[in-house]
Coordinates of C-alpha atoms in Angstrom, one line a residue:
Chain A
M1 CA 0.2 0.0 0.2
I2 CA 1.4 3.4 -1.0
T3 CA 0.3 6.2 0.6
F4 CA 1.6 9.8 0.0
E5 CA 3.6 9.8 3.2
T6 CA 5.0 6.2 2.1
I7 CA 6.0 8.1 -1.9
V8 CA 7.6 11.4 0.7
F9 CA 9.5 9.5 3.2
Y10 CA 11.5 7.3 0.6
V11 CA 12.1 11.1 -1.5
F12 CA 13.2 12.4 1.6
A13 CA 15.4 9.6 2.5
A14 CA 16.8 8.9 -0.9
M15 CA 17.9 12.5 -0.8
L16 CA 19.4 12.3 3.0
I17 CA 21.4 9.1 1.7
S18 CA 22.5 10.3 -1.9
A19 CA 23.2 14.0 0.1
G20 CA 25.5 12.0 3.2
V21 CA 27.2 10.0 0.0
L22 CA 28.4 12.8 -1.5
V23 CA 29.2 14.6 1.6
I24 CA 32.6 12.3 1.7
T25 CA 33.1 11.5 -1.8
L26 CA 32.4 15.1 -3.4
R27 CA 36.2 16.3 -4.0
N28 CA 35.5 20.1 -3.7
P29 CA 35.0 20.9 -0.1
V30 CA 33.1 23.6 -0.3
H31 CA 30.6 21.4 -2.7
A32 CA 30.7 19.1 0.7
V33 CA 29.7 20.9 2.9
L34 CA 26.7 22.2 0.8
S35 CA 25.9 18.5 0.7
L36 CA 25.8 18.5 4.0
V37 CA 23.3 21.2 4.3
L38 CA 21.2 19.7 1.9
A39 CA 21.6 16.3 4.0
F40 CA 20.2 18.3 7.4
F41 CA 17.5 19.4 5.0
A42 CA 16.3 16.3 3.8
S43 CA 16.6 15.0 7.9
A44 CA 14.3 17.8 8.7
G45 CA 12.2 16.7 5.7
L46 CA 11.5 13.8 7.2
W47 CA 10.8 15.0 11.2
L48 CA 8.3 17.2 9.6
L49 CA 6.6 13.7 8.9
L50 CA 6.6 12.8 12.1
E51 CA 4.3 15.4 13.1
A52 CA 8.1 16.9 15.4
E53 CA 8.3 20.3 13.7
F54 CA 9.8 22.3 16.4
L55 CA 12.6 19.5 16.2
A56 CA 12.9 19.9 12.5
I57 CA 12.6 23.6 12.3
A58 CA 15.1 23.8 15.7
L59 CA 17.4 21.3 13.4
V60 CA 17.2 24.1 10.2
L61 CA 17.8 26.5 12.5
V62 CA 20.9 25.6 14.6
Y63 CA 22.8 23.2 11.8
V64 CA 21.8 24.9 8.9
G65 CA 21.2 28.8 10.1
A66 CA 24.7 28.5 12.6
V67 CA 27.0 26.1 12.7
M68 CA 26.9 25.0 8.8
V69 CA 27.7 28.7 8.5
L70 CA 30.5 28.8 10.2
F71 CA 31.8 25.6 8.4
L72 CA 31.2 27.1 5.3
F73 CA 33.4 30.2 6.2
V74 CA 36.2 28.3 7.5
V75 CA 36.1 26.0 4.7
M76 CA 36.3 28.8 2.2
M77 CA 39.0 30.4 3.9
L78 CA 41.2 26.9 4.1
D79 CA 43.4 26.4 1.0
I80 CA 42.7 22.6 1.0
N81 CA 45.3 20.7 -1.2
I82 CA 43.4 17.9 -2.4
A83 CA 46.3 15.5 -4.0
E84 CA 47.8 16.2 -0.9
V85 CA 45.3 14.5 0.9
R86 CA 45.0 11.9 -0.9
E87 CA 48.3 10.8 -0.4
G88 CA 49.1 7.5 0.9
F89 CA 45.3 6.5 0.2
A90 CA 46.6 2.4 -0.5
R91 CA 48.8 2.5 2.5
Y92 CA 46.1 3.5 4.8
L93 CA 43.9 1.5 3.3
P94 CA 43.9 -2.0 5.1
I95 CA 43.4 0.0 8.6
A96 CA 41.2 2.3 7.1
A97 CA 38.6 -1.0 6.1
M98 CA 38.9 -2.6 8.8
F99 CA 38.1 0.1 10.9
A100 CA 35.2 1.0 8.7
V101 CA 34.0 -2.7 9.2
L102 CA 34.2 -2.4 12.9
M103 CA 32.5 0.6 13.2
G104 CA 29.8 -0.4 10.2
V105 CA 29.0 -3.9 12.6
S106 CA 28.8 -1.8 15.5
L107 CA 26.3 0.9 14.2
L108 CA 24.5 -2.3 13.2
L109 CA 24.4 -3.7 16.6
V110 CA 23.3 -0.4 18.6
V111 CA 21.0 0.9 16.1
G112 CA 20.6 -2.2 13.5
P113 CA 16.9 -3.0 12.1
A114 CA 16.0 -5.7 15.2
H115 CA 15.8 -2.8 17.1
F116 CA 12.7 -0.7 14.8
G117 CA 10.2 -1.8 13.0
T118 CA 6.7 -1.7 15.0
A119 CA 6.8 -4.7 16.4
Q120 CA 10.0 -3.2 18.8
V121 CA 8.1 0.4 19.0
P122 CA 4.4 0.7 18.5
I123 CA 2.8 2.9 16.3
P124 CA 2.0 6.1 18.4
P125 CA -2.0 6.6 18.9
P126 CA -2.7 9.6 16.1
V127 CA -3.5 13.0 17.9
A128 CA -5.8 15.5 17.3
S129 CA -4.9 18.6 14.9
D130 CA -4.8 21.0 18.1
V131 CA -1.8 19.2 20.0
N132 CA 0.9 21.4 20.3
N133 CA 4.0 19.4 19.8
T134 CA 6.0 22.6 20.6
E135 CA 4.1 23.1 24.3
Q136 CA 4.0 19.1 25.1
L137 CA 8.2 19.4 24.4
G138 CA 8.7 22.1 26.2
L139 CA 6.7 20.4 29.0
A140 CA 8.5 17.1 28.8
M141 CA 11.5 19.5 29.4
F142 CA 11.1 21.0 32.1
T143 CA 9.2 19.0 34.4
Q144 CA 9.9 15.4 33.4
Y145 CA 13.7 15.9 32.2
V146 CA 14.7 19.1 34.0
L147 CA 17.7 17.5 35.0
P148 CA 19.2 16.1 32.2
L149 CA 18.6 19.3 30.8
E150 CA 20.4 21.3 33.1
I151 CA 23.1 18.4 32.8
A152 CA 23.0 19.0 29.5
S153 CA 23.3 22.7 29.5
V154 CA 26.4 22.6 32.7
V155 CA 28.5 20.9 30.2
L156 CA 27.6 23.2 27.4
L157 CA 28.7 26.3 29.8
V158 CA 31.9 24.9 30.3
A159 CA 32.8 23.8 26.6
I160 CA 32.2 27.5 26.2
I161 CA 34.2 28.8 28.8
A162 CA 36.8 26.5 28.0
A163 CA 36.8 27.5 24.2
I164 CA 37.5 30.9 25.4
A165 CA 39.8 30.1 27.5
L166 CA 41.6 28.2 25.3
T167 CA 41.6 31.0 22.6
L168 CA 42.6 34.3 25.0
R169 CA 45.8 34.9 25.5
S170 CA 46.1 37.6 27.8
T171 CA 49.6 38.4 26.8
R172 CA 48.6 38.4 23.4
Q173 CA 49.2 42.2 21.9
T174 CA 45.9 43.0 20.6
K175 CA 45.8 46.6 18.5
A176 CA 42.3 46.6 19.0
P177 CA 40.9 49.8 19.6
K178 CA 39.3 50.4 23.1
P179 CA 35.5 52.1 22.1
E180 CA 35.5 53.7 25.6
S181 CA 38.6 56.0 25.1
Q182 CA 37.2 56.1 21.6
V183 CA 34.0 58.1 22.7
R184 CA 35.9 60.3 25.6
V185 CA 38.2 61.6 22.6
R186 CA 37.6 65.6 22.8
R187 CA 38.0 67.9 20.0
E188 CA 40.7 69.5 22.4
D189 CA 43.1 65.8 22.2
R190 CA 43.1 65.4 17.9
I191 CA 43.1 69.5 16.9
R192 CA 45.2 72.3 17.7
L193 CA 44.4 75.7 15.6
I194 CA 46.9 77.4 15.0
K195 CA 46.8 81.3 14.5
M196 CA 49.0 82.7 12.0
D197 CA 49.1 85.7 9.4
A198 CA 48.5 84.4 5.3
E199 CA 51.7 83.4 3.5
K200 CA 52.8 86.2 1.1
G201 CA 52.7 85.6 -2.5
A202 CA 55.9 85.0 -4.2
Chain B
M1 CA -12.5 32.9 1.8
N2 CA -11.4 28.9 1.9
E3 CA -15.2 27.5 0.9
W4 CA -15.6 30.1 -1.6
L5 CA -12.4 29.2 -3.5
L6 CA -13.2 25.9 -3.4
A7 CA -16.7 26.5 -4.5
Q8 CA -15.6 27.6 -7.8
A9 CA -13.7 24.7 -9.2
P10 CA -16.5 22.1 -8.6
F11 CA -15.1 19.7 -11.2
L12 CA -12.0 19.4 -10.0
P13 CA -10.8 16.4 -7.6
P14 CA -10.7 18.0 -3.3
S15 CA -7.2 17.3 -2.9
V16 CA -6.2 19.2 -6.4
A17 CA -8.3 22.0 -5.5
A18 CA -6.7 22.2 -2.5
V19 CA -3.6 22.5 -3.9
M20 CA -4.8 25.3 -6.0
V21 CA -6.2 27.3 -3.4
I22 CA -2.9 27.2 -2.0
L23 CA -1.2 28.6 -4.6
F24 CA -3.8 30.7 -5.8
K25 CA -3.0 32.3 -2.4
I26 CA 0.6 32.6 -2.3
V27 CA 0.5 34.3 -5.5
L28 CA -2.1 37.0 -3.5
I29 CA 1.0 37.2 -1.2
V30 CA 3.9 36.9 -3.5
A31 CA 2.5 39.1 -6.5
P32 CA 1.6 42.6 -4.1
L33 CA 5.3 41.6 -2.5
M34 CA 7.3 42.0 -6.1
G35 CA 5.0 45.5 -6.6
C36 CA 5.7 46.6 -3.3
V37 CA 9.5 46.2 -3.6
A38 CA 9.7 47.7 -6.9
Y39 CA 7.7 50.8 -5.6
L40 CA 10.5 50.4 -2.3
T41 CA 13.0 51.0 -4.4
L42 CA 11.6 54.1 -6.1
A43 CA 10.1 54.9 -2.3
E44 CA 13.8 54.8 -1.1
R45 CA 15.5 57.1 -4.0
K46 CA 12.5 60.2 -3.9
V47 CA 12.7 59.8 0.3
I48 CA 17.1 59.9 0.5
G49 CA 16.7 62.7 -2.5
Y50 CA 14.0 64.8 -0.5
M51 CA 16.4 64.2 3.1
Q52 CA 19.2 65.3 0.7
V53 CA 17.6 68.3 -1.0
R54 CA 17.6 66.5 -4.4
L55 CA 14.6 65.3 -6.6
G56 CA 15.4 61.6 -7.1
P57 CA 13.7 60.1 -10.1
N58 CA 11.9 62.4 -11.8
R59 CA 12.3 61.1 -16.0
V60 CA 10.3 58.0 -16.5
S61 CA 6.5 58.5 -16.3
L62 CA 3.4 56.3 -16.7
L63 CA 1.5 56.9 -19.5
G64 CA 2.7 60.4 -20.2
L65 CA 1.3 62.1 -17.2
D66 CA 2.6 64.6 -15.9
F67 CA 2.0 63.8 -12.0
L68 CA 3.4 60.6 -12.3
R69 CA 6.8 61.6 -13.5
G70 CA 9.1 59.3 -11.9
W71 CA 6.8 56.6 -11.1
G72 CA 7.5 54.5 -14.1
Q73 CA 11.1 54.5 -12.7
P74 CA 10.9 50.7 -11.1
I75 CA 9.2 49.4 -14.9
A76 CA 12.1 50.8 -17.0
D77 CA 14.5 49.2 -14.1
A78 CA 13.1 46.0 -13.6
L79 CA 13.2 46.2 -18.1
K80 CA 16.6 46.6 -18.0
L81 CA 17.9 44.1 -15.5
M82 CA 16.1 41.3 -17.3
T83 CA 17.4 42.8 -21.3
K84 CA 21.0 42.3 -19.6
E85 CA 23.3 39.8 -20.1
I86 CA 24.0 37.9 -17.1
I87 CA 27.7 37.6 -16.8
V88 CA 29.4 34.6 -15.5
P89 CA 33.5 35.5 -14.6
S90 CA 35.4 33.1 -16.2
G91 CA 36.9 31.7 -13.0
A92 CA 33.4 31.4 -11.3
N93 CA 31.8 28.3 -9.8
K94 CA 29.1 28.2 -12.5
F95 CA 26.7 26.5 -11.0
L96 CA 26.8 28.0 -7.6
F97 CA 27.5 31.4 -9.3
L98 CA 23.8 31.0 -10.6
A99 CA 22.2 29.5 -7.5
A100 CA 23.5 31.9 -5.2
P101 CA 20.7 34.7 -6.1
I102 CA 18.2 31.5 -5.9
I103 CA 19.1 30.8 -2.8
A104 CA 19.2 34.2 -1.2
L105 CA 15.6 34.7 -3.2
A106 CA 13.6 31.7 -1.8
P107 CA 14.0 32.1 1.7
A108 CA 13.0 35.4 2.2
L109 CA 9.8 34.8 0.5
A110 CA 9.3 31.5 1.8
A111 CA 9.1 33.1 5.6
W112 CA 5.8 35.2 4.2
A113 CA 3.9 31.8 4.4
V114 CA 3.4 32.1 8.2
V115 CA 3.0 36.1 8.4
P116 CA -0.4 36.9 9.6
F117 CA -2.1 39.6 7.4
G118 CA -5.3 40.2 9.4
A119 CA -7.5 37.8 12.0
E120 CA -7.6 35.0 9.3
M121 CA -5.6 36.2 6.9
T122 CA -2.4 33.7 7.2
L123 CA -1.2 31.1 4.4
A124 CA 0.1 28.6 7.0
N125 CA -1.3 29.1 10.5
I126 CA 1.4 26.9 12.0
N127 CA 2.3 26.8 15.6
A128 CA 6.0 27.2 15.8
G129 CA 5.6 30.3 13.7
L130 CA 8.3 32.3 15.1
L131 CA 10.4 29.5 14.9
Y132 CA 9.7 28.7 11.5
I133 CA 10.6 32.8 10.8
L134 CA 13.8 32.5 12.6
A135 CA 15.2 30.3 11.2
L136 CA 13.7 31.2 7.2
T137 CA 15.9 34.1 7.9
S138 CA 18.6 32.5 9.0
L139 CA 19.2 31.0 5.6
G140 CA 19.2 34.5 3.6
V141 CA 22.9 34.2 4.5
Y142 CA 23.6 31.3 2.3
G143 CA 23.1 33.1 -0.8
I144 CA 25.2 35.9 0.2
I145 CA 28.3 33.5 1.4
I146 CA 27.8 31.3 -1.6
A147 CA 27.8 34.5 -4.4
G148 CA 31.1 35.8 -2.5
W149 CA 32.9 32.1 -2.9
A150 CA 31.5 31.3 -6.3
S151 CA 32.4 34.7 -7.7
N152 CA 36.5 34.2 -7.4
S153 CA 36.7 37.7 -6.5
K154 CA 38.4 39.3 -3.7
Y155 CA 36.1 41.9 -3.4
A156 CA 32.9 39.7 -3.3
F157 CA 34.7 36.8 -0.9
L158 CA 35.8 39.8 1.3
G159 CA 32.1 41.2 1.3
A160 CA 30.8 37.8 2.0
M161 CA 32.6 37.1 5.1
R162 CA 31.9 39.8 6.1
S163 CA 28.0 39.1 5.8
A164 CA 28.2 35.6 7.9
A165 CA 30.3 37.1 10.9
Q166 CA 27.6 40.2 11.0
I167 CA 24.2 37.9 10.0
V168 CA 25.6 35.2 12.6
S169 CA 26.3 37.3 15.6
Y170 CA 23.3 39.5 15.3
E171 CA 20.5 36.2 14.8
I172 CA 21.6 35.5 18.3
A173 CA 20.9 39.2 19.6
M174 CA 18.0 38.5 17.3
G175 CA 16.8 35.3 18.8
F176 CA 17.0 36.2 22.2
A177 CA 14.8 39.5 21.5
L178 CA 11.9 37.0 20.3
V179 CA 12.7 34.4 23.4
C180 CA 11.6 37.4 25.3
V181 CA 8.1 37.9 23.0
L182 CA 7.4 34.5 22.9
V183 CA 7.7 34.4 26.6
A184 CA 5.3 37.1 26.6
A185 CA 3.0 36.2 24.2
G186 CA 2.6 32.5 25.7
S187 CA 3.1 31.2 22.6
L188 CA 4.9 30.9 19.0
N189 CA 2.0 31.3 17.3
L190 CA 2.0 34.7 15.4
G191 CA -1.4 35.0 15.6
E192 CA -1.3 34.3 18.8
I193 CA 1.6 36.5 19.6
V194 CA -1.2 39.6 17.9
E195 CA -4.1 38.2 20.3
A196 CA -1.9 38.4 23.4
Q197 CA -1.5 41.7 22.6
R198 CA -5.0 42.5 22.2
G199 CA -6.4 46.1 24.6
N200 CA -4.8 49.5 23.7
V201 CA -1.8 50.9 22.8
L202 CA -0.4 50.4 26.1
T203 CA -0.5 46.6 26.3
W204 CA 0.8 46.4 22.8
F205 CA 4.3 44.4 23.9
W206 CA 6.2 47.6 22.7
L207 CA 6.3 49.1 25.9
P208 CA 7.1 46.2 28.1
L209 CA 9.4 44.7 25.6
F210 CA 10.7 48.1 25.0
P211 CA 14.6 47.7 24.8
M212 CA 14.0 43.9 22.8
W213 CA 12.2 46.3 20.7
L214 CA 14.6 48.2 19.4
I215 CA 17.1 45.1 19.6
Y216 CA 15.2 43.9 17.2
F217 CA 14.9 46.1 14.8
I218 CA 18.1 47.3 14.8
S219 CA 19.5 43.5 14.3
G220 CA 17.2 43.6 11.8
V221 CA 18.2 46.2 10.1
A222 CA 21.7 44.0 10.3
E223 CA 20.3 41.4 9.0
T224 CA 19.1 42.8 6.1
N225 CA 22.6 44.4 5.4
R226 CA 21.4 47.8 5.3
A227 CA 23.1 50.9 6.4
P228 CA 24.4 51.6 9.1
F229 CA 25.3 47.8 8.4
D230 CA 26.1 47.5 5.0
V231 CA 29.6 46.9 5.3
S232 CA 28.8 43.4 2.8
E233 CA 28.4 46.2 0.1
G234 CA 30.3 49.0 1.2
E235 CA 30.5 50.7 -1.9
S236 CA 33.6 53.1 -0.9
E237 CA 35.7 50.0 0.1
I238 CA 35.3 46.8 -1.6
V239 CA 33.2 48.0 -4.7
A240 CA 29.5 46.2 -4.1
G241 CA 30.7 43.4 -2.2
F242 CA 29.3 39.9 -2.3
H243 CA 27.3 41.2 -5.5
V244 CA 30.4 43.2 -7.4
E245 CA 30.1 40.4 -10.0
Y246 CA 26.7 39.9 -11.2
A247 CA 24.4 41.6 -13.5
G248 CA 21.2 41.3 -14.8
M249 CA 18.4 39.3 -13.6
A250 CA 21.2 37.3 -11.4
F251 CA 22.0 41.2 -10.0
A252 CA 17.8 42.1 -9.5
L253 CA 17.4 38.6 -7.6
F254 CA 19.4 40.1 -4.8
F255 CA 18.2 43.1 -4.7
L256 CA 14.8 41.5 -4.7
A257 CA 15.8 39.3 -1.5
E258 CA 17.6 42.4 0.1
Y259 CA 13.9 44.4 0.2
A260 CA 11.8 41.4 0.4
N261 CA 13.6 40.7 4.0
M262 CA 13.5 44.7 4.5
I263 CA 9.7 44.3 4.3
L264 CA 9.6 41.2 6.3
I265 CA 11.6 42.6 9.2
A266 CA 9.5 45.7 9.2
G267 CA 5.7 43.5 9.3
L268 CA 7.5 41.1 11.8
T269 CA 7.9 44.6 14.0
A270 CA 4.5 45.4 13.6
V271 CA 3.7 41.7 14.8
L272 CA 5.6 41.5 17.4
F273 CA 5.8 44.7 19.3
F274 CA 2.7 47.0 17.7
G275 CA -0.3 44.0 17.9
G276 CA -0.2 43.5 13.7
W277 CA -3.2 43.7 12.6
L278 CA -5.1 45.4 15.7
S279 CA -6.4 48.8 16.1
P280 CA -5.0 51.8 17.8
L281 CA -8.4 53.2 18.4
P282 CA -10.9 52.2 21.6
A283 CA -12.6 49.2 20.5
S284 CA -16.2 50.8 20.6
W285 CA -15.1 53.0 18.0
G286 CA -15.2 49.4 15.6
D287 CA -19.5 50.1 15.9
W288 CA -19.7 53.0 14.2
P289 CA -21.4 53.0 11.5
F290 CA -19.5 53.4 8.2
I291 CA -16.2 53.9 9.0
G292 CA -16.1 51.4 11.7
A293 CA -14.3 49.2 9.1
L294 CA -11.7 51.5 8.8
V295 CA -10.8 52.3 12.9
G296 CA -11.6 48.7 13.8
D297 CA -9.0 46.1 13.7
G298 CA -7.8 45.0 9.8
I299 CA -5.2 44.5 7.4
H300 CA -5.1 48.2 6.6
W301 CA -3.6 48.6 10.5
F302 CA -1.3 46.1 9.9
L303 CA 0.1 47.5 6.7
I304 CA 0.0 51.1 8.3
K305 CA 2.4 49.9 11.0
L306 CA 4.9 48.0 8.5
S307 CA 4.8 51.0 6.2
F308 CA 6.5 53.3 9.1
F309 CA 9.3 50.7 10.1
L310 CA 10.3 50.2 6.1
F311 CA 10.4 54.5 5.9
C312 CA 12.4 54.3 8.9
F313 CA 14.8 51.8 7.2
L314 CA 14.9 54.6 4.6
W315 CA 15.5 56.7 7.0
F316 CA 18.3 55.1 8.7
R317 CA 20.0 54.6 5.4
A318 CA 19.7 58.8 5.0
T319 CA 20.6 59.8 8.0
F320 CA 23.8 57.4 9.8
P321 CA 27.5 57.3 8.3
R322 CA 28.6 53.3 8.3
Y323 CA 29.7 51.9 11.1
R324 CA 33.1 50.5 11.2
Y325 CA 33.3 47.0 11.1
D326 CA 34.9 46.4 15.2
Q327 CA 31.8 48.1 16.2
I328 CA 29.5 46.3 14.3
M329 CA 30.5 43.0 16.6
R330 CA 31.1 44.8 19.8
L331 CA 27.4 46.3 19.4
G332 CA 26.0 42.6 19.0
W333 CA 28.4 40.8 21.4
K334 CA 29.2 43.3 24.1
V335 CA 26.1 45.4 24.1
F336 CA 23.0 43.6 22.4
L337 CA 23.5 40.1 23.8
P338 CA 24.1 40.8 27.7
I339 CA 20.6 43.1 27.5
T340 CA 18.6 40.7 25.7
I341 CA 20.1 37.9 28.1
V342 CA 19.3 40.4 30.8
W343 CA 15.8 41.1 29.9
I344 CA 15.2 37.6 29.3
V345 CA 14.9 37.3 32.7
V346 CA 12.7 40.5 33.1
T347 CA 10.1 39.0 31.0
A348 CA 9.9 35.8 32.7
T349 CA 9.6 37.5 36.1
A350 CA 7.0 39.9 35.0
V351 CA 5.2 36.7 33.8
V352 CA 5.5 34.8 36.6
L353 CA 4.0 37.9 38.9
E354 CA 1.3 38.2 36.2
L355 CA 1.8 41.8 36.1
P356 CA -0.7 43.8 35.0
P357 CA -1.6 45.1 32.4
W358 CA 0.2 42.8 29.9
F359 CA 0.5 39.6 31.3
D360 CA -2.6 39.0 34.4
R361 CA -3.6 36.1 32.0
A362 CA -7.2 35.6 33.1

C-alpha cells in the first residue's frame, strides 16, 4: 500500500542518503559542506513527516542556520590541497577498511533493524490536530527531564568557557581599539588650531 | 475564503482543488510583495532624495501623465535588468554562481507563509511560526556566502565573509529578543502573539519589551545588510561586496531578496511589538456606521505599521554613517547580547508575577 506519506518518506530518505554519500565523495570541500546542508534539510523533512515540527525547524535553525554557516566560513578560507590529502590512500586502506567494518558492525548492533519496526516500537496513537507539539515538548523538557536538561546545559557552558579560555591569551599584543576611550576623545585632544598671518605670494 | 474558493471549481478533485487554493493564496501574497519591492526602490530613492534636498527619479512617467513623473522608474529598471546579459566570470563556479541569487531569494519569500496579515489571513497558521521565521531568515546568509565564494573575486569574498560574521552575530541577539516575545505571549504562533497584545496601544508589547523592540529592529537592519550595517556591500571600500560580479537578472534577484527581507522585518516588528492588525483606536469605535471597518482591527493597520518601519529603514540609510566593522561586532556581542539575556529574566519574572496590564491572564 503506497500512500502519499510513503512516497514523501522515500523521496526524503533517498535525498538524505545521496547527500550523505556526496559529503564524503565530492572533491571540492565547499560542495561537500553544501551537501551536508542538503542532508540536514532532508532529515528535517523526515522529522516534519513524523509531525515533530519543533525538532525539524530547530534542526534547520541551529545546524543549517548557524553551525553550517561557520563551517562554510572556515572551509572557504582554507586552501586545501586535494593531492596532499589523498597521498598514502593505498597504504592506509587496509587499516581504514578494518575500522570501517568495525564501525559498521557496531552501528548495526546498536541501531540495527532489530531495534526498529512496528514490532519493537508500536505506532503512536494519532493525536488531534489541536495538540501543540512544541508546548508538549517544552512541558516534558522542563518537568520530567529537567535534570538531564540542566546537566546538558552545564556541560555546554563548560565547553563555551573552555573554548574561550583556550583561545584567549592575555599576553598577546592586541591592536583592537578601545571604544570607551574613543568615545571619550574631545576635540582638543586631536585638533590644535593655530593662528598665523597669511603667507605672502612669491 | 477557503470554502468560496473551493466552490469555484467543483469539477476538480478535492485534493487538487486544495492545492490550487494554496497556490492562489501564494500568488496573492507574492505578487503584491514584488510590486511593493519595485516601488520600495522608488520610495527609497525619492525619500533619500528629498532628505538630501534633491528630487530623486523624476523622468520616467506612466502613461505620459505629468503628475506621475518618476513612477515609471521601477518598471524601466526592471525591464533594463531583465534584458541585460548575465555575465559569468571565467574563474567562477558556474553552478553555484547562478544558484546563489535563487538561494538568497527563496527563504526571503518562503518566510511570508506564516505572516498574519489579519485575524484569519495567514497562508500557514502553524504553531511554531516564530521559530519558522527565525530559521528561514537565518538561511538568507547562504545566498550571500555562496555568491561571494562562487564569484572567485577578492572583493566579493571579503563582502561575503563580513556578511557571514555579521549575520551570525546579530541572529543571536535577534533570537533572544524573540524569546522575550514568546515568553510574554506564551506562544510561538504569530496569530496568538498578536492576540496576546489585544487591548489598547499601551498593552502592545513595545512597552513591556521596549529594549527588545529596539534590539530586534536594529538587529533586523543588520540582518538585511542595510545601512548603517551595510559593510558587506560597502561601496566605498569593497566596490559592491558580495554581488560585485553579478549583472542583469541575477543581480536583480539579490535586490529582490534584500527588499523582501526589509519588508518582512518591518512586518514582523509590527506583528511582534505593535499588535499586527490590531487597531490603536478604542475597540468601541469599531461599531460606528460606515467608518467602523476603518477604525476597527484589520489588515490596513498592519500595512500602516509596516510602512512606518519600512520608512525607518530608508530614514536610517539617509541619516547614519556606516558602522566600522569592529564596532558592529562590539555592538552585537557586548551590548545587545547582555541586554537581551537580562531582559529575558525581567520578562519571565513579570510573567510569573502576572504583572498587569500585560501579563494578567485570566
